[in-house]
Every structure is written in C-alpha cells, then in structure tokens.
C-alpha cells in the first residue's frame, strides 16, 4: 500500500508530524497531494508553535476562514519583521486616538467621539466619512473596547460608558478619580486602569467595581486573557517596577518583562498564544514579543525623527497590524504575497 492510499485520518495524523519544508516539497509532487497537504489538520501542530497563526494555546482557531498553510507563511513574516507599510488615514489635529477591529470595520476614537470606518485591504486609503458615531464623554476618549453586544469606553473625564450596540442605550460607570487610561472586557467582565494608579474589575450587571488592585504606578494598558484566568498590565515606568506584567486570578504578578528604553507602554495585544505586540510612548515604536524569549523579537519605528509621537493604540489581524499615532493611522501588511517560501 502506498502512503497516500492510507485511510484519511491515519494519513493526516502522519503528515501532522512533518515540518514546513517537507510539507512544502510534498505539495509540489502532484495536484492530489497538494490538495491533501493543504488541509488545516496537517498544519495545526506547526501553526501552534508560530506567531499569530490564529491557533491559541487552547487549540481554538481565531481565523477559521483562512487556510492554515497560508497563515503559516504569513507567520514567518511576523517573526522576521517583513511587511509593507502604508498610512491609510491622516488628520490635521493632534489627537490621542484608540482603535479596535471588528471584522472588516475599524473603530477609531477622535477626541470625545468614536467613529467606525469600513476597511478595504486592497485600498491604500480609508474612506474619511464614518458609518456610525458613538458619543457621550465630556472629554477625550482614552480607550474603548468592543464586544459582540457592547462598546465600552473610558475617558479623561474619569467615566466609563457602556454603549449597547443593539439598542443604542448607554450605561455610565463611576469609580476612578482620574482619567481612565485603559479598559478591556470579556464575557461581561470589565477591567479598567487609571492614572490614579489602580486597576478596577467590574461586571456588566453592576455599576460598582467588584474589586480594586493598587499598582503604585500609572496604568496605561490592560488585556484580559480569553480564559479569564489572567490579565496583562502595562504601566508608566515611573516607579521601580517592571512595566509589562501578567497577573493571575488571585491578583499575583506571575510574569514580568522590562521595556528596553524604559518608556511607558500605551497599548498591547496578544494572539492568544506566543505573541504580544506593544506600542511605546517614544518615537512611535511598535515591538513584537515572543513570550518564550526574554528579548524583544522585532521593532518598527513608525514616526519620523521630525514628528515623534507615541503609539496610542495598535491592533492586528492575521495579516495586518494597525497603529494609531497622533496624526495618522499606520498599517503594516504581513500577507504572504511577498514572494516568500516556506522554509
């Protein structure tokens, strides 16, 4: 019996132990073999060990509509820092923008409003007129987060607004006495961080915070783990504390990283597995981190020497990273159509 005459489940199990280079060579043997090798089940073990393939540490798939083989190619570009840069949206007034992605829609805060724009990855520019606007803060929006049902924002007025995306109703949360610099939400759990040096934990069912964690430094960024078992905080580097820390559910710091230039970490995002992307307060620098390594993996300086700006927010999909600076939205395109080969 030939190898490719084996039952499919046995064949896929054998192929799942092969490396990228071997699978790439196999795919060139014939069209039939290429079709078999292109199946997601063959690439899943490889994808879990790479950056931003959509396979999380718990084997869930964030991007099931994209072939894993293609995501593995793109992951090599993320690791090597290979990308195409563009500036799809600019504005004249300096702002403190924040962004979120929801499918092919980009949400961008501009002053006290949050606006949504349709994305077209084949276009170099974004249509300037928004399709929807969220308002309610009396001062600039510092951060906001999207869930399936809500848009939750924190402002420099110290308020947290919970916008219901289905009914257009809004609920106000009060608890911080200074600006709410960061916020994240999952499964009706909300975590907010403030210039008042505290983290507060909320639920959508209550207008009062459920818990408070003093950090003794200004809190600039927070991300909740999808399992709700931990969250990551980034602080201002004003105290003798590591700015990038992971906390478990018992509120104990379990992992720490030092930022190479002691700059405040304004924003971060994780791929749910090995990668963390962070944006710093100096020179528009975006850094990619591999949690298995102690040093920064890649960095990208987005602002020029003449016009330096912090990276106020960044978000990434399987193929693009978007970073919002004071006067522009920057895009890094890591797609696999950059003439690379699987190695």
PDB file of N, CA and C in Angstrom, residues 89 105-110 113-120 126-134:
ATOM      1  N   UNK A  89      -4.954  56.590   6.747  1.00  0.00           N
ATOM      2  CA  UNK A  89      -5.815  57.671   7.223  1.00  0.00           C
ATOM      3  C   UNK A  89      -4.978  58.692   7.981  1.00  0.00           C
ATOM      4  N   UNK A 105     -14.373  46.175   9.779  1.00  0.00           N
ATOM      5  CA  UNK A 105     -14.697  47.525  10.243  1.00  0.00           C
ATOM      6  C   UNK A 105     -13.671  47.970  11.280  1.00  0.00           C
ATOM      7  N   UNK A 106     -13.172  49.183  11.118  1.00  0.00           N
ATOM      8  CA  UNK A 106     -12.228  49.765  12.067  1.00  0.00           C
ATOM      9  C   UNK A 106     -12.936  50.861  12.862  1.00  0.00           C
ATOM     10  N   UNK A 107     -12.845  50.769  14.200  1.00  0.00           N
ATOM     11  CA  UNK A 107     -13.399  51.786  15.090  1.00  0.00           C
ATOM     12  C   UNK A 107     -12.246  52.655  15.586  1.00  0.00           C
ATOM     13  N   UNK A 108     -12.394  53.975  15.473  1.00  0.00           N
ATOM     14  CA  UNK A 108     -11.335  54.924  15.801  1.00  0.00           C
ATOM     15  C   UNK A 108     -11.900  56.038  16.673  1.00  0.00           C
ATOM     16  N   UNK A 109     -11.253  56.274  17.842  1.00  0.00           N
ATOM     17  CA  UNK A 109     -11.677  57.402  18.673  1.00  0.00           C
ATOM     18  C   UNK A 109     -10.967  58.663  18.209  1.00  0.00           C
ATOM     19  N   UNK A 110     -11.734  59.728  18.076  1.00  0.00           N
ATOM     20  CA  UNK A 110     -11.209  61.035  17.680  1.00  0.00           C
ATOM     21  C   UNK A 110     -11.835  62.070  18.605  1.00  0.00           C
ATOM     22  N   UNK A 113     -15.397  61.449  20.521  1.00  0.00           N
ATOM     23  CA  UNK A 113     -16.259  60.560  19.740  1.00  0.00           C
ATOM     24  C   UNK A 113     -15.508  59.304  19.305  1.00  0.00           C
ATOM     25  N   UNK A 114     -16.282  58.258  19.027  1.00  0.00           N
ATOM     26  CA  UNK A 114     -15.758  57.016  18.465  1.00  0.00           C
ATOM     27  C   UNK A 114     -16.461  56.794  17.136  1.00  0.00           C
ATOM     28  N   UNK A 115     -15.692  56.618  16.060  1.00  0.00           N
ATOM     29  CA  UNK A 115     -16.254  56.505  14.722  1.00  0.00           C
ATOM     30  C   UNK A 115     -15.860  55.167  14.105  1.00  0.00           C
ATOM     31  N   UNK A 116     -16.746  54.618  13.305  1.00  0.00           N
ATOM     32  CA  UNK A 116     -16.470  53.341  12.644  1.00  0.00           C
ATOM     33  C   UNK A 116     -16.305  53.554  11.143  1.00  0.00           C
ATOM     34  N   UNK A 117     -15.287  52.886  10.564  1.00  0.00           N
ATOM     35  CA  UNK A 117     -14.955  53.017   9.148  1.00  0.00           C
ATOM     36  C   UNK A 117     -14.854  51.623   8.516  1.00  0.00           C
ATOM     37  N   UNK A 118     -15.381  51.439   7.316  1.00  0.00           N
ATOM     38  CA  UNK A 118     -15.195  50.161   6.611  1.00  0.00           C
ATOM     39  C   UNK A 118     -13.766  50.043   6.091  1.00  0.00           C
ATOM     40  N   UNK A 119     -13.209  48.829   6.177  1.00  0.00           N
ATOM     41  CA  UNK A 119     -11.846  48.571   5.707  1.00  0.00           C
ATOM     42  C   UNK A 119     -11.879  47.866   4.365  1.00  0.00           C
ATOM     43  N   UNK A 120     -10.976  48.268   3.500  1.00  0.00           N
ATOM     44  CA  UNK A 120     -10.757  47.576   2.234  1.00  0.00           C
ATOM     45  C   UNK A 120      -9.258  47.362   2.103  1.00  0.00           C
ATOM     46  N   UNK A 126      -8.511  54.866   3.613  1.00  0.00           N
ATOM     47  CA  UNK A 126      -9.808  54.577   4.209  1.00  0.00           C
ATOM     48  C   UNK A 126     -10.744  55.740   3.930  1.00  0.00           C
ATOM     49  N   UNK A 127     -11.987  55.421   3.579  1.00  0.00           N
ATOM     50  CA  UNK A 127     -12.979  56.466   3.351  1.00  0.00           C
ATOM     51  C   UNK A 127     -13.132  57.320   4.610  1.00  0.00           C
ATOM     52  N   UNK A 128     -13.022  58.635   4.482  1.00  0.00           N
ATOM     53  CA  UNK A 128     -12.949  59.507   5.655  1.00  0.00           C
ATOM     54  C   UNK A 128     -14.282  59.598   6.397  1.00  0.00           C
ATOM     55  N   UNK A 129     -15.425  59.516   5.710  1.00  0.00           N
ATOM     56  CA  UNK A 129     -16.719  59.650   6.367  1.00  0.00           C
ATOM     57  C   UNK A 129     -17.075  58.365   7.124  1.00  0.00           C
ATOM     58  N   UNK A 130     -17.320  58.433   8.443  1.00  0.00           N
ATOM     59  CA  UNK A 130     -17.645  57.232   9.217  1.00  0.00           C
ATOM     60  C   UNK A 130     -19.067  56.763   8.932  1.00  0.00           C
ATOM     61  N   UNK A 131     -19.305  55.457   9.201  1.00  0.00           N
ATOM     62  CA  UNK A 131     -20.655  54.922   9.013  1.00  0.00           C
ATOM     63  C   UNK A 131     -21.475  55.025  10.301  1.00  0.00           C
ATOM     64  N   UNK A 132     -20.811  55.201  11.465  1.00  0.00           N
ATOM     65  CA  UNK A 132     -21.522  55.370  12.731  1.00  0.00           C
ATOM     66  C   UNK A 132     -20.636  56.124  13.708  1.00  0.00           C
ATOM     67  N   UNK A 133     -21.273  56.869  14.620  1.00  0.00           N
ATOM     68  CA  UNK A 133     -20.544  57.664  15.611  1.00  0.00           C
ATOM     69  C   UNK A 133     -21.133  57.390  16.995  1.00  0.00           C
ATOM     70  N   UNK A 134     -20.244  57.112  17.994  1.00  0.00           N
ATOM     71  CA  UNK A 134     -20.639  56.934  19.393  1.00  0.00           C
ATOM     72  C   UNK A 134     -20.123  58.140  20.186  1.00  0.00           C
TER      73      UNK A 134
END
